[in-house]
XYZ file of C-alpha atoms in Angstrom:
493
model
C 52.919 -82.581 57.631
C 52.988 -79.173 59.380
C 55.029 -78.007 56.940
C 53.065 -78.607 54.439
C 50.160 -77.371 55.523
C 51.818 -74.086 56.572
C 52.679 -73.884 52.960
C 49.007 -74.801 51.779
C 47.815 -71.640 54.362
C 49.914 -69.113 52.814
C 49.484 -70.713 49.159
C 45.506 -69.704 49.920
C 46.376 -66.662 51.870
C 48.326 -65.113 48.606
C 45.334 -66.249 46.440
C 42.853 -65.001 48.445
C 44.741 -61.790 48.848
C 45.217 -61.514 45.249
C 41.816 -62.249 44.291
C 40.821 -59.325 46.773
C 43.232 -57.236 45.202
C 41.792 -57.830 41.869
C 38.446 -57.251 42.794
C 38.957 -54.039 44.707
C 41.309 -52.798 41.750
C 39.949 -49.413 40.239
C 38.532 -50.164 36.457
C 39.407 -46.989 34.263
C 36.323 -45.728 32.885
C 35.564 -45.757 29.134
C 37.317 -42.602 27.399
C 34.638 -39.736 26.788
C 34.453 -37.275 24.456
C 35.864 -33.535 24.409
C 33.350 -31.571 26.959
C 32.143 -28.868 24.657
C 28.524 -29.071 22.511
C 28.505 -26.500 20.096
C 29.889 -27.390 16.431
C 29.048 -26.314 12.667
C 29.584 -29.570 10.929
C 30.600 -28.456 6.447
C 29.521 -30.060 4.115
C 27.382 -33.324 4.411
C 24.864 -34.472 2.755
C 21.826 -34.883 5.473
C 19.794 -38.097 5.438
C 15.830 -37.416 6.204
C 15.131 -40.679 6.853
C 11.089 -39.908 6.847
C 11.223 -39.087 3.205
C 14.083 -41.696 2.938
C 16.218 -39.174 0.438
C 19.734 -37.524 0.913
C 20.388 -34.078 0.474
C 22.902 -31.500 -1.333
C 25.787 -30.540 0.509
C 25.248 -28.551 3.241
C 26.285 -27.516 7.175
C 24.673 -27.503 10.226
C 25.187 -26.069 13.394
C 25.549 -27.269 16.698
C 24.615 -25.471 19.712
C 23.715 -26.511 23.136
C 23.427 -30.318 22.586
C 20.817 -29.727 19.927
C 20.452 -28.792 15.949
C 20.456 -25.016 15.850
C 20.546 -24.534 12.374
C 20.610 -26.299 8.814
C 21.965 -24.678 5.691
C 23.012 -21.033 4.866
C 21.778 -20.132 8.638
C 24.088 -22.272 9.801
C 26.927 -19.634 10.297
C 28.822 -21.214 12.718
C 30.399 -17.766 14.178
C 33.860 -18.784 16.381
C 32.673 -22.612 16.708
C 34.739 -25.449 16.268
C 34.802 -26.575 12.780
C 34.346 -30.113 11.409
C 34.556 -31.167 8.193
C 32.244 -33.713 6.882
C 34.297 -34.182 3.823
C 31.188 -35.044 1.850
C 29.708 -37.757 4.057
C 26.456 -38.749 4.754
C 24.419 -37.502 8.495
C 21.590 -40.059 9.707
C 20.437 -39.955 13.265
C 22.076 -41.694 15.791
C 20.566 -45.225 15.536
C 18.415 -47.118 18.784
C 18.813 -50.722 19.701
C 15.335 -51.815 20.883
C 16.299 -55.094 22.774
C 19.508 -55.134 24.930
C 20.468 -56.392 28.327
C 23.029 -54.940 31.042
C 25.110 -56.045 33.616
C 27.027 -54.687 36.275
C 30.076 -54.788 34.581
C 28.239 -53.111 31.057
C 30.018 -49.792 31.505
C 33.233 -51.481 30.532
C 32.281 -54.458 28.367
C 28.909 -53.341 26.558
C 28.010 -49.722 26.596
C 31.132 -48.505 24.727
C 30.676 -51.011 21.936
C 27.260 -49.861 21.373
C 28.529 -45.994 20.995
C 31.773 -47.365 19.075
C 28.956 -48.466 16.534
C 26.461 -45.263 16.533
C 24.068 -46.303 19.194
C 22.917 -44.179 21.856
C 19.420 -44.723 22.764
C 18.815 -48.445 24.312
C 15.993 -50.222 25.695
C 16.682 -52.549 28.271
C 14.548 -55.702 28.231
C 15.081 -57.241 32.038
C 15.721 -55.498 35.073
C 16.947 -56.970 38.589
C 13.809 -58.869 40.248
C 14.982 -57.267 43.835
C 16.436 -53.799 43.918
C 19.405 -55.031 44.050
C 21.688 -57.962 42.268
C 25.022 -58.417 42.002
C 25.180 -59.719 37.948
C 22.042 -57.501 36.387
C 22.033 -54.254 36.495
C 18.886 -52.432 38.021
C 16.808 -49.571 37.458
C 18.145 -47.372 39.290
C 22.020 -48.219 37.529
C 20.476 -47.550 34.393
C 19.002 -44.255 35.298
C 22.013 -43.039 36.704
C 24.152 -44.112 33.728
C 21.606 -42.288 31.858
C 22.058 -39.056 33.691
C 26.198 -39.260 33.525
C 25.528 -39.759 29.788
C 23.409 -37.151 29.075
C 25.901 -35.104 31.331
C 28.890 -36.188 29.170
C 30.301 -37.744 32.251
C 30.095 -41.480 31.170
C 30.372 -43.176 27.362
C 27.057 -44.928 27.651
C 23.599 -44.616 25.520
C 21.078 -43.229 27.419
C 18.078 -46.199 28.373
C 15.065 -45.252 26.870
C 13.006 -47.819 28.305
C 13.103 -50.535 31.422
C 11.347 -53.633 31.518
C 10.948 -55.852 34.483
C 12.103 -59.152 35.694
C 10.623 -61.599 33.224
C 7.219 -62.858 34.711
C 8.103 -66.620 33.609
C 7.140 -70.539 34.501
C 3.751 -72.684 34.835
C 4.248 -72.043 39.000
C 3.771 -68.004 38.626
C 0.200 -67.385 39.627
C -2.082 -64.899 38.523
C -2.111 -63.419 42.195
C 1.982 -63.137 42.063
C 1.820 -61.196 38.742
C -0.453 -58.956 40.308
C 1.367 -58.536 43.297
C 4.836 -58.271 41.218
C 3.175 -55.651 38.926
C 2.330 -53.025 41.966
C 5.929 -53.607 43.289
C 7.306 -53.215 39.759
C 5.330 -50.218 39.130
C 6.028 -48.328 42.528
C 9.646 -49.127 41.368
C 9.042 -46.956 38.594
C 9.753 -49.143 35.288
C 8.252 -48.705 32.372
C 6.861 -52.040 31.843
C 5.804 -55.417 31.971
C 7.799 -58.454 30.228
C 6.377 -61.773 29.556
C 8.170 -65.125 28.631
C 7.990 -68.359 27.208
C 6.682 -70.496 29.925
C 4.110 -68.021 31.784
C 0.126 -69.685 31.677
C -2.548 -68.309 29.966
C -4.483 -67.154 33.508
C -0.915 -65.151 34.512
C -0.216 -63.880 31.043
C -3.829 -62.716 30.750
C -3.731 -60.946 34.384
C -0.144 -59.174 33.587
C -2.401 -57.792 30.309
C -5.121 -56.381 32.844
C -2.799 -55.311 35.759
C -0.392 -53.236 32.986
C -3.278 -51.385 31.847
C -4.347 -50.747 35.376
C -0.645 -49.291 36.213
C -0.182 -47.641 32.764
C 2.735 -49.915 32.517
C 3.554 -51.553 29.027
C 2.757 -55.381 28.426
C 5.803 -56.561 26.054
C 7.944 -59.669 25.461
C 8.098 -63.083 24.139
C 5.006 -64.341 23.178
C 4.081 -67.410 25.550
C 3.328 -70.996 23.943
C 0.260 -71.227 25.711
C -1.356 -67.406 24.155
C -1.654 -67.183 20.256
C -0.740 -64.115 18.805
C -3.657 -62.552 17.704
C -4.998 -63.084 21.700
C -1.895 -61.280 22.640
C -2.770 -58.335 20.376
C -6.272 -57.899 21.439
C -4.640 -58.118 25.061
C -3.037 -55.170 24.441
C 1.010 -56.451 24.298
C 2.882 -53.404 22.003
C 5.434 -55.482 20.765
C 6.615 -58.786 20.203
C 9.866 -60.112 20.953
C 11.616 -62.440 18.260
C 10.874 -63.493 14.707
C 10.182 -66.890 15.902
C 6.476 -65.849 17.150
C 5.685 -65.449 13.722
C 6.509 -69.602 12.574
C 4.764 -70.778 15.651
C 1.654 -68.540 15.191
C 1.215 -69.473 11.424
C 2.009 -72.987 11.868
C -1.893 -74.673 10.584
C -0.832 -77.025 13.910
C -0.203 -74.387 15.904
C -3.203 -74.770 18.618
C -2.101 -79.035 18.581
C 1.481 -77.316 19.294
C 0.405 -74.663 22.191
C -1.807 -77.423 23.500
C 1.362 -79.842 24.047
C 0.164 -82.396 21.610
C 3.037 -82.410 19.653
C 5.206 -83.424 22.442
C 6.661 -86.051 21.057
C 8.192 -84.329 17.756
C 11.984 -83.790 17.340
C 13.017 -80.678 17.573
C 14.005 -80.864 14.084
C 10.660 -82.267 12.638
C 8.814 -79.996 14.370
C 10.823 -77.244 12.668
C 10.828 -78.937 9.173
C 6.713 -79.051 9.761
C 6.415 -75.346 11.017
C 7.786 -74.316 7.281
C 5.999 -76.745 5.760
C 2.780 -76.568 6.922
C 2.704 -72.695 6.571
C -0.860 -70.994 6.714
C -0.355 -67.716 4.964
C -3.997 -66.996 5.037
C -3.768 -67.044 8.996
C -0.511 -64.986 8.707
C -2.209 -62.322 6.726
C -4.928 -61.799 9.287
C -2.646 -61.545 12.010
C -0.454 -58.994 10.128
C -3.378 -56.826 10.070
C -4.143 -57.349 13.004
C -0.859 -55.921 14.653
C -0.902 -53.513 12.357
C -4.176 -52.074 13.514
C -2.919 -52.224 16.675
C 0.044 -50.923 16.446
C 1.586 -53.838 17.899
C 5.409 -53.331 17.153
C 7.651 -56.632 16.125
C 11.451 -56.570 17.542
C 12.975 -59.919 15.276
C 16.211 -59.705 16.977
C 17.056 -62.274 13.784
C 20.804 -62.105 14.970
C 19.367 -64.578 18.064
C 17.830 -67.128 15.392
C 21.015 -66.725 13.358
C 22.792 -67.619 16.621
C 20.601 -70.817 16.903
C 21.228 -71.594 13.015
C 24.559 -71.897 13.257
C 25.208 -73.218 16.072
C 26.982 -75.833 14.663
C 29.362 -73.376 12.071
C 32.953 -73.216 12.796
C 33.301 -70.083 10.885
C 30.624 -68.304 12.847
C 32.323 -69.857 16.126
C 35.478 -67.588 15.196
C 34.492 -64.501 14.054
C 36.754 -62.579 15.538
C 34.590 -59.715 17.229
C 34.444 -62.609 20.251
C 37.119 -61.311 20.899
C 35.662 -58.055 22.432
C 33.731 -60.810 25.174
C 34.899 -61.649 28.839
C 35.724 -65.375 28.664
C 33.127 -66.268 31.110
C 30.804 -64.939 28.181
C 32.687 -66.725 25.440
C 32.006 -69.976 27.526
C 28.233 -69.116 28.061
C 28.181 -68.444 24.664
C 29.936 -71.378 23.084
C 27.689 -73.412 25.953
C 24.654 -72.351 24.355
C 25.432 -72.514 21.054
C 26.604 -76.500 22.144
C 22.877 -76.889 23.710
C 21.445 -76.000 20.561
C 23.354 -78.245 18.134
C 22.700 -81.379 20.742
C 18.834 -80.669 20.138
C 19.655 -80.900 16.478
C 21.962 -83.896 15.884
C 21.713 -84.664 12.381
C 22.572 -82.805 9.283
C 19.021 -83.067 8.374
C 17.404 -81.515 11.729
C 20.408 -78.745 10.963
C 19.064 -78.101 7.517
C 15.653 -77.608 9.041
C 16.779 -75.656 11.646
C 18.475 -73.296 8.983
C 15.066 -73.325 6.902
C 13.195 -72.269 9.690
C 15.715 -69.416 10.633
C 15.269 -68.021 6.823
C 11.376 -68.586 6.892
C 10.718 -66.149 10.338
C 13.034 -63.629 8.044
C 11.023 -64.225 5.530
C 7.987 -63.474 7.345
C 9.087 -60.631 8.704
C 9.479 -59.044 5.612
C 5.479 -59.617 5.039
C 5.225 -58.264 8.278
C 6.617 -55.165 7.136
C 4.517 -54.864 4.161
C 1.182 -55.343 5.623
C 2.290 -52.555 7.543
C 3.201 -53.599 11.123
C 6.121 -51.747 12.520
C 9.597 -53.500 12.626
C 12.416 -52.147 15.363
C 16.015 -53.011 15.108
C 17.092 -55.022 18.412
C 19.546 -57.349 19.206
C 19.475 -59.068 22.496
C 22.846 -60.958 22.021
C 26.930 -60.569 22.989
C 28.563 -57.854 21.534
C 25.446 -56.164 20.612
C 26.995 -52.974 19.288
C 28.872 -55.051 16.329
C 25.639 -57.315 15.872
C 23.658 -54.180 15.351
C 24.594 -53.621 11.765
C 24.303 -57.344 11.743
C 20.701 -56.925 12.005
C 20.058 -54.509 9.791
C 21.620 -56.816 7.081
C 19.081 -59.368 8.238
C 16.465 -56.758 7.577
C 17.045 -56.111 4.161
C 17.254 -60.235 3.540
C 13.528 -60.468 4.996
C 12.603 -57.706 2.080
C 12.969 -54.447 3.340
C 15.312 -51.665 1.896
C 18.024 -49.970 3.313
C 15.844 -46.791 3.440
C 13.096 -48.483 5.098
C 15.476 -50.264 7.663
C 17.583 -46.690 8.459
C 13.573 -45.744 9.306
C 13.184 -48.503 11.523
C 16.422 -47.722 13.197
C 16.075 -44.601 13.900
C 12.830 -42.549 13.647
C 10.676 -45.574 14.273
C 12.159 -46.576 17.286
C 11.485 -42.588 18.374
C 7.889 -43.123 17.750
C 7.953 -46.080 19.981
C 9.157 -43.970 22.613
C 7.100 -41.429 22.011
C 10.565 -39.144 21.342
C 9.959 -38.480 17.786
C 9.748 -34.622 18.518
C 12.925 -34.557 20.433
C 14.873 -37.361 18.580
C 15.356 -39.693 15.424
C 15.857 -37.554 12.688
C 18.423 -34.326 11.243
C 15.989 -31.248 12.203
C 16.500 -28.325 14.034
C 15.534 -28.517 17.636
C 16.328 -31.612 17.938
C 19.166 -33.502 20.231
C 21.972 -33.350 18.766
C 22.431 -37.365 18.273
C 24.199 -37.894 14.798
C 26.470 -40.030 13.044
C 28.403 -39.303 10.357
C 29.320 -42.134 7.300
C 31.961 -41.967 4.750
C 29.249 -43.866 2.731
C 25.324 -43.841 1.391
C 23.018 -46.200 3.894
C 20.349 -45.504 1.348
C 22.805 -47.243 -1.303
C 23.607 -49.874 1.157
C 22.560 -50.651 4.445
C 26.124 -52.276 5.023
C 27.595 -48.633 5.143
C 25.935 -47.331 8.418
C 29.043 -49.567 9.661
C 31.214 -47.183 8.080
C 30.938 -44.488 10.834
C 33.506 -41.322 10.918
C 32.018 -39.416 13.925
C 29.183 -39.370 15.948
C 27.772 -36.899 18.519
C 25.655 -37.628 21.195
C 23.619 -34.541 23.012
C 26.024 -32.202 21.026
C 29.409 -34.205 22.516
C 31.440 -35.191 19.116
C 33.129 -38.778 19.209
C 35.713 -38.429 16.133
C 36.829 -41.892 14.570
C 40.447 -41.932 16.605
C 38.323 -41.797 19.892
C 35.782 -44.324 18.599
C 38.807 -46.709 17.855
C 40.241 -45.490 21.192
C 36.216 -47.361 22.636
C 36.853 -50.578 20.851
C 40.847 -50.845 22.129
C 39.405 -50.403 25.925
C 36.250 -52.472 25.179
C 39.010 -55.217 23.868
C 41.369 -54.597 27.001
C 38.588 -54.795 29.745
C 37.344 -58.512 27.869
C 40.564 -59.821 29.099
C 41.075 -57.901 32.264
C 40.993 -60.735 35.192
C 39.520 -58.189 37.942
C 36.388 -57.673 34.891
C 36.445 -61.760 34.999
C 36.594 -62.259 38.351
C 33.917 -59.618 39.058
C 31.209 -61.220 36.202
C 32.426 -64.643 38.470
C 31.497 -63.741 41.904
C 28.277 -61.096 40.618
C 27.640 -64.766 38.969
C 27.608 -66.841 41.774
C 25.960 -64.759 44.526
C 23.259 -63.605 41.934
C 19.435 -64.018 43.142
C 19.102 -64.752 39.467
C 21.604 -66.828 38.156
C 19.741 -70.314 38.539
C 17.605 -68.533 35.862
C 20.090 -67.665 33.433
């Protein structure tokens, strides 16, 4: 009996000793780009996506991080030459609805450079100033800074929201207290979710204008859309807001009297019993506010197919941790329980395609669409969601716009970013193919350069074979495991 439990103490001496070995094991950092800023890039034909028309074949010239020159002034004396070999220049693009984690230097932020992203806005920060899973503010500033420096592959985080202000229990007097301590944190703005009341939703609304803080997020059951307009929220999170809000039951639905539905009826009657007169008026609405709409219609896609073995094995999962492959595949298992039947799947599937749908009306009563993605592997999904864009009705031109000098606006960067002009940061990708042609080819990427620093396509590959290594490094696993577990937030998650 001794014996054996002399043998069970060094048995969980070794593991323990290996697992701290693991976890104290240095991660190589993502591969960066050659240190120098100043290129002329021959002959490419530049994109103005404002005008949403490619030009001749020309050069332009690097210098500094920014666009010095465009065209015959673009002389290029002694700099490093690259040829474009006819290809087509668009601004780096911005993904308007991402999350990151602790571990998002070696999982995420490559993948989202590997695909020609380098602007993000982050949609949840820690609720503490600290958390072991979530990364926090100040993370994302300083991974903005090494970026920016060329010191760290990363896009630079363009905007921080807080710690979602969610449930029935959150009190008007807690969202006011949460909103000073968010503010003297120093993000950007305020986030609101699914659950929050109508008192607490409508008191975020007056304490972000007090703070000059942003109110965004999901659109709470209990507050219709046009009441979150007038309240002031600049952009809507999800296509699904649009369903629920044209929906001719929606006030029975917000109100809880249509408890009792199925998930699946209640889906089948949100198409069905579409108001588009009520849609229309809201569309205006937002547009007159300038309330911006983020679809994210890669999430609803997720939901969709929940239940499809071919989009269970695509085989860019393979760029996820496993502990993220299981979350996923949990999920995904969640959602198909709450729709058991082929029928309730069918509806599900219809009401995926009609929030696309609506979307596109969106767009053409003039409220402004950004491209987002809040999902796994959110660099791939990306051009994913463009794709979904042009389904809803818009073309590639308008969806390159969206992408890029849209998203600028949002920001209020438009005079320092999101489009080929000279003064601006030097944040460009090069395609081997038109994306006015075919939104499909912005996935087609042969370089990109971000403040100046030039990413060629053997070190973007070089990205996706680290991005692929870390996903099945155990120290990466057992770090997301143990940032997991002693997480303030991971009850919520």
């Amino acid at each position: 009996m001794k014996r054996a439990l002399k043998i069970a103490g060094v048995t969980i001496g070794v593991a323990a000793l290996a697992l701290l070995v693991l976890l104290m094991w240095p991660t190589p950092p993502a591969p960066l780009p050659p240190p120098g800023t100043d290129y002329l890039i021959r002959r490419v034909h530049i994109v103005d996506v404002e005008r949403c028309a490619a030009g001749p074949l020309t050069d332009v010239e690097l210098r500094g991080g920014r666009i010095h020159a465009i065209g015959s002034a673009a002389q290029g004396d002694g700099l490093p030459v690259i040829d474009g070999k006819g290809g087509w220049l668009v601004p780096a693009f911005w993904d308007m609805h991402m999350h990151s984690f602790h571990v998002s230097p070696e999982l995420h932020l490559p993948l989202f450079v590997a695909n020609g992203i380098v602007n993000v806005r982050d949609m949840m920060d820690c609720p503490g100033t600290r958390d072991t899973l979530i990364a926090c503010l100040q993370d994302k500033r300083a991974w903005t800074r090494a970026a920016d420096a060329g010191e760290m592959t990363s896009p630079r985080f363009v905007e921080i929201a807080s710690y979602y202000l969610e449930g029935p229990d959150v009190t008007p007097s807690d969202v006011s207290r949460l909103a000073l301590v968010y503010k003297h944190r120093g993000l950007d703005a305020l986030k609101v979710y699914d659950r929050l009341s109508r008192p607490a939703y409508f008191r975020a609304a007056e304490e972000a204008r007090r703070h000059r803080l942003k109110l965004l997020g999901h659109l709470p059951k209990a507050v219709a859309l046009d009441e979150a307009v007038r309240a002031g929220q600049v952009s809507i999170e999800h296509s699904d807001a649009l369903p629920r809000h044209c929906f001719a039951q929606a006030a029975a639905w917000r109100e809880g009297k249509l408890a009792d539905v199925s998930p699946g009826a209640l889906a089948r009657r949100i198409v069905k019993e579409h108001d588009a007169e009520k849609c229309a008026v809201v569309f205006g609405q937002m547009r007159a506010a300038g309330t911006w709409l983020v679809p994210t219609h890669v999430t609803r896609e997720e939901d969709a197919r929940s239940a499809d073995p071919e989009f269970l094995a695509d085989p860019r999962l393979e760029y996820l941790d496993p502990l993220s492959r299981w979350a996923l595949r949990d999920d995904l298992g969640a959602v198909a329980a709450r729709y058991p039947s082929a029928d309730h799947k069918a509806a599900l599937r219809a009401y995926f395609e009609h929030g696309r749908k609506l979307t596109g009306e969106a767009h053409r009563a003039g409220v402004g669409i950004l491209v987002g993605t809040d999902t796994t592997i959110g660099g791939f999904r990306y051009h994913d969601e463009m794709a979904h864009l042009v389904n809803a009705g818009l073309s590639a031109p308008e969806v390159l716009r969206a992408a890029t000098i849209a998203a600028a606006r949002y920001a209020g960067q438009e005079r320092e970013a999101g489009s080929v002009a000279i003064g601006k940061r030097a944040d460009l990708v090069l395609l081997r193919a038109n994306p006015l042609e075919d939104i499909g080819n912005t996935r087609k990427i042969a370089a990109l350069w971000m403040n100046g620093r030039h990413y060629d396509r053997a070190l973007l590959d070089s990205l996706l074979d680290y991005t692929r290594e870390q996903a099945r490094s155990p120290a990466i696993t057992l770090k997301l495991i143990l940032g997991f577990a002693r997480s303030s937030v991971q009850s919520d998650l």
